[in-house]
PDB file of C-alpha atoms in Angstrom:
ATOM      1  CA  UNK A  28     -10.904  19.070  -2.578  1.00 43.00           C
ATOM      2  CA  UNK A  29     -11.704  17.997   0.832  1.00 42.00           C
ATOM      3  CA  UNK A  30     -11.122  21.136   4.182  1.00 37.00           C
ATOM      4  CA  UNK A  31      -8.390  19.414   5.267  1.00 44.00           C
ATOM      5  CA  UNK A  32      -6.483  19.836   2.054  1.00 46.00           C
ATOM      6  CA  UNK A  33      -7.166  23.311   1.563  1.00 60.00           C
ATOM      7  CA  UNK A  34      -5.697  23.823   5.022  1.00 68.00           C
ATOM      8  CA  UNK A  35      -2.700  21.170   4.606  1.00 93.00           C
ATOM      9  CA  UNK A  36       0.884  22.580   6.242  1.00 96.00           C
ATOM     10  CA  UNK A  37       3.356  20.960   3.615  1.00 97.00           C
ATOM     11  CA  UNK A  38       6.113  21.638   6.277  1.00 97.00           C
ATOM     12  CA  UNK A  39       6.460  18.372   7.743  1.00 98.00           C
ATOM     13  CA  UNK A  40       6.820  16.798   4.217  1.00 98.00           C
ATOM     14  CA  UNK A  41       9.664  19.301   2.961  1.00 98.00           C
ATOM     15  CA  UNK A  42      11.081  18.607   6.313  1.00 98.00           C
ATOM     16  CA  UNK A  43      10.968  14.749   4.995  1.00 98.00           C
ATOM     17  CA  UNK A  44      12.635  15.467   1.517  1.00 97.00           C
ATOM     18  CA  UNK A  45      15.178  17.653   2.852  1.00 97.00           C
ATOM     19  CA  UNK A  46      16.192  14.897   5.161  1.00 97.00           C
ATOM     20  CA  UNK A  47      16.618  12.493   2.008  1.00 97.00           C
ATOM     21  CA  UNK A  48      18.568  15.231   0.109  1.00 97.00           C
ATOM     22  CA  UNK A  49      20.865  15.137   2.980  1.00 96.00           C
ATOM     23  CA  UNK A  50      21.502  11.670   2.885  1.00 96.00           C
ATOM     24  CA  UNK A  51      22.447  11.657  -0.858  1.00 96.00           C
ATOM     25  CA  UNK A  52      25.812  10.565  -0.987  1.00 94.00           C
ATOM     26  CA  UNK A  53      27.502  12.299  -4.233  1.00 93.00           C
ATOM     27  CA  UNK A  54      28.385   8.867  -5.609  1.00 93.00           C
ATOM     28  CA  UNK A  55      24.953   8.527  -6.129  1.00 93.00           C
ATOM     29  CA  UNK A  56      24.134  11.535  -8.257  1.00 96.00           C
ATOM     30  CA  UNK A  57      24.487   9.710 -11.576  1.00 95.00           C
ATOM     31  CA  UNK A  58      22.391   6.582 -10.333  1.00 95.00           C
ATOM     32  CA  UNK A  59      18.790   6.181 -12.002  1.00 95.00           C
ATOM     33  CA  UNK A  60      15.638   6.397 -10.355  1.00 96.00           C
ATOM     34  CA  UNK A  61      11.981   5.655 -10.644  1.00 94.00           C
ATOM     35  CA  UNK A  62      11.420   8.361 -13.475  1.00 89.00           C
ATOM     36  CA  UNK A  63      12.483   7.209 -16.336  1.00 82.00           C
ATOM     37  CA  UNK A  64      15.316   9.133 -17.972  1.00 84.00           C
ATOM     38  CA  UNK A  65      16.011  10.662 -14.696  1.00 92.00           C
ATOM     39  CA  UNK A  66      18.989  10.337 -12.298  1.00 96.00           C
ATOM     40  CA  UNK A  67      19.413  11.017  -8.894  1.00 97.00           C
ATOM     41  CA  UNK A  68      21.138  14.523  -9.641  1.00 97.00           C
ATOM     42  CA  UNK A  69      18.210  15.499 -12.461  1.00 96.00           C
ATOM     43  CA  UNK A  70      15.904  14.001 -10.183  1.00 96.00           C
ATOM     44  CA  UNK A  71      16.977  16.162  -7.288  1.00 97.00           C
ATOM     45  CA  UNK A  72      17.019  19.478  -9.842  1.00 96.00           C
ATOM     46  CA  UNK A  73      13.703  18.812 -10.584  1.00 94.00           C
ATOM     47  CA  UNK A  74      12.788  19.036  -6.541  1.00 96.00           C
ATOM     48  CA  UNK A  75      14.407  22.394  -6.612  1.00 96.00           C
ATOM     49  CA  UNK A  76      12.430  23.643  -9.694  1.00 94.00           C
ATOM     50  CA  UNK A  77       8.981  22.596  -8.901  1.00 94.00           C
ATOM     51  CA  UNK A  78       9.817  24.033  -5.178  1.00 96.00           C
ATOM     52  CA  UNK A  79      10.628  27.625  -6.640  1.00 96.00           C
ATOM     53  CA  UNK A  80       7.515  27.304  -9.585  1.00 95.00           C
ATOM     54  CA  UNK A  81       4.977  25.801  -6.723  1.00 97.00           C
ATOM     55  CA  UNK A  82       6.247  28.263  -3.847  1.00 97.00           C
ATOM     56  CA  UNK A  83       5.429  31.556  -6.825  1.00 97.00           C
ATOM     57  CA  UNK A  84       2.215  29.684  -7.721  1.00 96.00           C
ATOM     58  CA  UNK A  85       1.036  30.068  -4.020  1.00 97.00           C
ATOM     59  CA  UNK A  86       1.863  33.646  -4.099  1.00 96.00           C
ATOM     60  CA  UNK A  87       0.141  34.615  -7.614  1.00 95.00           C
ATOM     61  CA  UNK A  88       3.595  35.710  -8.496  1.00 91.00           C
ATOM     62  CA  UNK A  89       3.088  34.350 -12.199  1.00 92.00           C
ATOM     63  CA  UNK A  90       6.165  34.739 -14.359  1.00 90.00           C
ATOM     64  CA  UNK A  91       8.833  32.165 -16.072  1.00 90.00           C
ATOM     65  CA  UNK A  92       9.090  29.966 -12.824  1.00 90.00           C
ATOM     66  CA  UNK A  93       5.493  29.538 -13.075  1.00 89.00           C
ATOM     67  CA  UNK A  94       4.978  29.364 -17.106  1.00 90.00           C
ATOM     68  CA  UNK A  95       7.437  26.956 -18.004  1.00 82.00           C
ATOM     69  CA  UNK A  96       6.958  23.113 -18.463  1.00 78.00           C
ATOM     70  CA  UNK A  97       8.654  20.681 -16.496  1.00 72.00           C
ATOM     71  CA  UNK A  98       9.085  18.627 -19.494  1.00 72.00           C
ATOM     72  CA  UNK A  99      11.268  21.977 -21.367  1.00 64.00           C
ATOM     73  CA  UNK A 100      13.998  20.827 -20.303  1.00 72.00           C
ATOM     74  CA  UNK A 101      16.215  18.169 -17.828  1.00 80.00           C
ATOM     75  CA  UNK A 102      17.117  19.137 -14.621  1.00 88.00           C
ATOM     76  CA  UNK A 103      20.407  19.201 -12.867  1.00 91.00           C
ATOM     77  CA  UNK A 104      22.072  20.159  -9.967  1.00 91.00           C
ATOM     78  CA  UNK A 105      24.879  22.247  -9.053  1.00 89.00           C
ATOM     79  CA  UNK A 106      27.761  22.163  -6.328  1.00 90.00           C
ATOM     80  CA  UNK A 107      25.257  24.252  -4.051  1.00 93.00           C
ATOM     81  CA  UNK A 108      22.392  21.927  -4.753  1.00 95.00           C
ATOM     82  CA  UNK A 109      21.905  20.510  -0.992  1.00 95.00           C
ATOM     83  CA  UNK A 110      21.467  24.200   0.297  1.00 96.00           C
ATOM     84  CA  UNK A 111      19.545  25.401  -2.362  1.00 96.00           C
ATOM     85  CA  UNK A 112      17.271  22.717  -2.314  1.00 97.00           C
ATOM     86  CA  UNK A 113      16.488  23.308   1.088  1.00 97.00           C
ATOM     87  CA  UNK A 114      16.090  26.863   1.365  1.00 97.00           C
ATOM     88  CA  UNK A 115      13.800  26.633  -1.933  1.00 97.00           C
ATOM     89  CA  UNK A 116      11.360  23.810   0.189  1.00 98.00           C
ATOM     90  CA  UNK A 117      11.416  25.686   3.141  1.00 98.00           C
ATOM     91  CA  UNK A 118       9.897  28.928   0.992  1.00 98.00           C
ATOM     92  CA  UNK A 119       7.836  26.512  -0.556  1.00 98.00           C
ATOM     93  CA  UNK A 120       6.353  25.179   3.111  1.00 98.00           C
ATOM     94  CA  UNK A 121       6.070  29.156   4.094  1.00 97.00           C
ATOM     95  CA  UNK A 122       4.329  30.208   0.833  1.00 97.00           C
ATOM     96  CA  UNK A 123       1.236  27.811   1.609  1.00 97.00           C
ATOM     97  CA  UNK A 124       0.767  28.449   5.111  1.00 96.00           C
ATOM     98  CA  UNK A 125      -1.242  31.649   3.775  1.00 95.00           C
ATOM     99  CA  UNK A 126      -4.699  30.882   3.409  1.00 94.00           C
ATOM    100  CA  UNK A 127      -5.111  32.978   0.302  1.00 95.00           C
ATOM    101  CA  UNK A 128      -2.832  30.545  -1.617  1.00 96.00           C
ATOM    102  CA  UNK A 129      -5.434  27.974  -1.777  1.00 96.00           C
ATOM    103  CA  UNK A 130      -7.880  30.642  -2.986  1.00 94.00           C
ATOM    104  CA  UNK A 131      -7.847  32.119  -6.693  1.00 95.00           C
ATOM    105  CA  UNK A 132      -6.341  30.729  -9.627  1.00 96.00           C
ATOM    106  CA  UNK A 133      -3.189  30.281  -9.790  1.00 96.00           C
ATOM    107  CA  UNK A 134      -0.493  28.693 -12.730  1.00 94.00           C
ATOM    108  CA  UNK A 135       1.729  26.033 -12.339  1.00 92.00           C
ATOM    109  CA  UNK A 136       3.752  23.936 -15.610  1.00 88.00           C
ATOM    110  CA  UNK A 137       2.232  27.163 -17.880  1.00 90.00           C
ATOM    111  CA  UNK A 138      -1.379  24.924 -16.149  1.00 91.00           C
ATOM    112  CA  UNK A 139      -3.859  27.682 -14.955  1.00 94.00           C
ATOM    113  CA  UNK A 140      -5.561  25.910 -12.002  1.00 93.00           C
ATOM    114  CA  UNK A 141      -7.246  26.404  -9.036  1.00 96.00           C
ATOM    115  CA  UNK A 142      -5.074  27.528  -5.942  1.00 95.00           C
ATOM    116  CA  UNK A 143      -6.438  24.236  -4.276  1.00 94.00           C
ATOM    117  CA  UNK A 144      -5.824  21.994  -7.193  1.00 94.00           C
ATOM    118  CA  UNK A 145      -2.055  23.222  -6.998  1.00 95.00           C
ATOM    119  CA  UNK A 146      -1.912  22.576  -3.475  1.00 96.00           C
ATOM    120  CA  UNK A 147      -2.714  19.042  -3.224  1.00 95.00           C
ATOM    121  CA  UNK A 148      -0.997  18.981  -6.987  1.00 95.00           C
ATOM    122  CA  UNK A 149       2.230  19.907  -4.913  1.00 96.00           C
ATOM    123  CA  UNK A 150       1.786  17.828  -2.352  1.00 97.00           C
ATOM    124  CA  UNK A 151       1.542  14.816  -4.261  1.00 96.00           C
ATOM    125  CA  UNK A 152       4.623  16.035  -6.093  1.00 96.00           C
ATOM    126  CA  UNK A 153       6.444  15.810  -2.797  1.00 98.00           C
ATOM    127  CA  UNK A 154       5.388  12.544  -1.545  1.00 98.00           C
ATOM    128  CA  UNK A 155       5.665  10.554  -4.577  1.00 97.00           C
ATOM    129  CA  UNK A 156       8.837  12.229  -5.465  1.00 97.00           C
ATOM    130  CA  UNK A 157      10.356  11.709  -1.866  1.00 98.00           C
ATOM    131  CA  UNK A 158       9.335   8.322  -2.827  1.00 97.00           C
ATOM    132  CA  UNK A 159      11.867   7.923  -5.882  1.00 97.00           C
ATOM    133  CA  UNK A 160      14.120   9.393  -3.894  1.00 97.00           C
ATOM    134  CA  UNK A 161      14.097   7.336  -1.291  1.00 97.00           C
ATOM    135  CA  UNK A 162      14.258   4.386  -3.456  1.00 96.00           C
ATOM    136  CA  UNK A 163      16.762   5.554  -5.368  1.00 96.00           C
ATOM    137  CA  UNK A 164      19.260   6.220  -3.106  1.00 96.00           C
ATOM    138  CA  UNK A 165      18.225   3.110  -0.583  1.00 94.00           C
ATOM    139  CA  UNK A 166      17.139   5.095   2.049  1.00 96.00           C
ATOM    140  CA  UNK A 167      13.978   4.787   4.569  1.00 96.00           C
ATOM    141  CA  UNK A 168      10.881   6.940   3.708  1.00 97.00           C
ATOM    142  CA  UNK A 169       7.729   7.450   5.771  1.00 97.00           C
ATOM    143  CA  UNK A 170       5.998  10.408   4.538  1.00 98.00           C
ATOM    144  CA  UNK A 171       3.725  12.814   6.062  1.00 98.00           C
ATOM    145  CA  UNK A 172       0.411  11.655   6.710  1.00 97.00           C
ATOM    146  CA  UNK A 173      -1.686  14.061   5.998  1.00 96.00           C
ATOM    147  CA  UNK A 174       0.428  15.270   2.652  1.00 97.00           C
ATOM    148  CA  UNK A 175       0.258  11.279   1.341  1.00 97.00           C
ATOM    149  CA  UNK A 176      -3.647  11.369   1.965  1.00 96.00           C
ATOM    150  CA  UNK A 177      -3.740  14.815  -0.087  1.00 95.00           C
ATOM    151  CA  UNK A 178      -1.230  12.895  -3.128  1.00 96.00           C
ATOM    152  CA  UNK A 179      -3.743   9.660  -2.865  1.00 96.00           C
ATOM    153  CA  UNK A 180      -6.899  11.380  -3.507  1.00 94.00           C
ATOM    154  CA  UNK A 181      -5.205  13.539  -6.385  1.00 93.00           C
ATOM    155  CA  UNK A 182      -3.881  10.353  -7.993  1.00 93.00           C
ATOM    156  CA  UNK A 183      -7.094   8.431  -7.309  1.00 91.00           C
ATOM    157  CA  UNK A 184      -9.690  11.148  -8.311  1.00 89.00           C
ATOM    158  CA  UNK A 185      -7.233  11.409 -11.766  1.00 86.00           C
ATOM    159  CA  UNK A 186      -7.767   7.785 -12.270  1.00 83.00           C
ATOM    160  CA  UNK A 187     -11.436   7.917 -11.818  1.00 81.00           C
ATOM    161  CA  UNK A 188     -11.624  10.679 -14.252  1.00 74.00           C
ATOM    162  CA  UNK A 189      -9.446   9.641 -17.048  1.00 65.00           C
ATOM    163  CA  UNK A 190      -8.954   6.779 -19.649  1.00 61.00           C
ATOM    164  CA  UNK A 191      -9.133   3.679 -18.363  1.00 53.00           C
ATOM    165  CA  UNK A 192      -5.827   2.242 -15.991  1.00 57.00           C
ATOM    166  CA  UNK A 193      -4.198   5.666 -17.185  1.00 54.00           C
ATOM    167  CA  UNK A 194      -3.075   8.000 -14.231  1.00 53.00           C
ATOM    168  CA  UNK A 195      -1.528  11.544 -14.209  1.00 58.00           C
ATOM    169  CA  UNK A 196       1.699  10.244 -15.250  1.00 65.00           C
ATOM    170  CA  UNK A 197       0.915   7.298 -16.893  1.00 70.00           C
ATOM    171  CA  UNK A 198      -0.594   3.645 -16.912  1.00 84.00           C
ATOM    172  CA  UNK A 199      -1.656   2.500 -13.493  1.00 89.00           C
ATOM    173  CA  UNK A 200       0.481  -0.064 -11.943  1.00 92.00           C
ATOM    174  CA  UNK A 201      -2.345  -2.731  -9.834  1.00 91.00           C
ATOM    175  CA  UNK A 202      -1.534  -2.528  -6.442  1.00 93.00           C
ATOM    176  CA  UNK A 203      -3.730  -5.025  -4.293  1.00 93.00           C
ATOM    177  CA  UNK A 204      -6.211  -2.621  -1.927  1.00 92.00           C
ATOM    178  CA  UNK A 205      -5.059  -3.554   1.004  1.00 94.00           C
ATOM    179  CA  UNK A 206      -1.933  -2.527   0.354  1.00 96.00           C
ATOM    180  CA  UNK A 207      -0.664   0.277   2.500  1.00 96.00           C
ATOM    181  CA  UNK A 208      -1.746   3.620   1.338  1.00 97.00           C
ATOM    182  CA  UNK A 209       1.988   4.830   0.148  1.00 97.00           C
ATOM    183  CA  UNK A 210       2.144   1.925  -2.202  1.00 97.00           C
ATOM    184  CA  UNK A 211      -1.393   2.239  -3.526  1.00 96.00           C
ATOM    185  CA  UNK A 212      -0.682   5.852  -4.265  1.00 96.00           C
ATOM    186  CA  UNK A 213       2.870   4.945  -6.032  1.00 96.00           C
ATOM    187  CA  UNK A 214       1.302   2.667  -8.431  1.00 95.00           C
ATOM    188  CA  UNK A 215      -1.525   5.023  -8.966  1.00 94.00           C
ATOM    189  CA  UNK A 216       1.036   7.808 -10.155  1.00 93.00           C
ATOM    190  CA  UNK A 217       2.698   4.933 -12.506  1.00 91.00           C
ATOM    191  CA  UNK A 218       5.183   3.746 -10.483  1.00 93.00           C
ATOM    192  CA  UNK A 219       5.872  -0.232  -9.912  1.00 93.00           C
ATOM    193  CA  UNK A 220       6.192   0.094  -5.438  1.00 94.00           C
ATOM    194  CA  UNK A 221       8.584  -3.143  -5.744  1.00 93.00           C
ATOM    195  CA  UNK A 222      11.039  -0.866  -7.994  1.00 93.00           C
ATOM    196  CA  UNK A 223      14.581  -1.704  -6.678  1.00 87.00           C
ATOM    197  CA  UNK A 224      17.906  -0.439  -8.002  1.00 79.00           C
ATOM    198  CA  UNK A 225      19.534  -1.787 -10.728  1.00 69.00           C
ATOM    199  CA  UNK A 226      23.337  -0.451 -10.506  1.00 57.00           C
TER     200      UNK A 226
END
């Protein structure tokens, strides 16, 4: 982990993804997304979770939010989701300002990890997530800088260190190197970057 992660303000990019969320039209809840098996509405519950389990992890406030695996269950949303989602990223964004939650160990997924590791491991949840939103729903997305520099050198530094073309979420998807930096870090978490809707 490089200084400038460890001192990373994820408030711009929560900023970014609450924008999105507010520009989900509720006709689009049930429409797929990047993940696969994931709609827009499970997709969107699974924001709000890793928000509460990430925003706990930065305060060493280790309990159920922070022991449980995102894979325990699927996501969904409820009438309040737009408002609770938003009020869970902006704890989120708070939570890491404090320089002692990039210090420690921490737990994240039921993962014991360095508080760093779970910083830029939350940040790349947020870009590459506001990504499948974005896409899902057809909207614009320019993430923030500094947060999609912290979710490329996750993803790349994964890739590096495991299997062969196999990334923290799965196989790599080849992105030529020149390509900009948002859609060499989308195919390095698995994602195709030319992934359009289908509905």
């Amino acid at each position: 982990m490089t200084a400038e992660t460890t001192t990373l303000d994820l408030g711009p990019q929560t900023r970014v993804l609450t924008r999105l969320a507010d520009g989900v039209r509720e006709d689009r809840l049930a429409d797929p997304t990047p993940c696969p098996g994931l709609a827009v509405r499970n997709l969107l519950g699974h924001l709000t979770g890793l928000a509460v389990a990430f925003r706990d992890a930065a305060r060493k406030d280790l309990g159920p939010t922070t022991d449980t695996s995102p894979e325990a269950s699927v996501p969904d949303v409820g009438p309040g989701w737009r408002e609770e989602l938003a009020a869970a990223l902006g704890e989120l964004a708070e939570a890491w300002r404090d320089p002692e939650a990039w210090t420690g160990r921490t737990r994240a997924g039921g993962i014991d990890l360095p508080g760093e590791v779970a910083g830029a491991v939350v940040a790349d949840e947020l870009v590459i997530h506001g990504w499948d939103l974005a896409r899902a729903t057809g909207q614009e997305y320019a993430p923030d800088a500094a947060a999609l520099r912290a979710a490329h050198g996750l993803l790349a530094a994964a890739a590096e260190e495991s299997e062969r073309d196999q990334g923290m979420f799965g196989p790599v998807v080849a992105v030529p190197a020149d390509a900009p930096l948002l859609e060499r870090a989308v195919g390095l978490s698995g994602r195709d970057p030319d992934w359009t809707r289908t509905v």
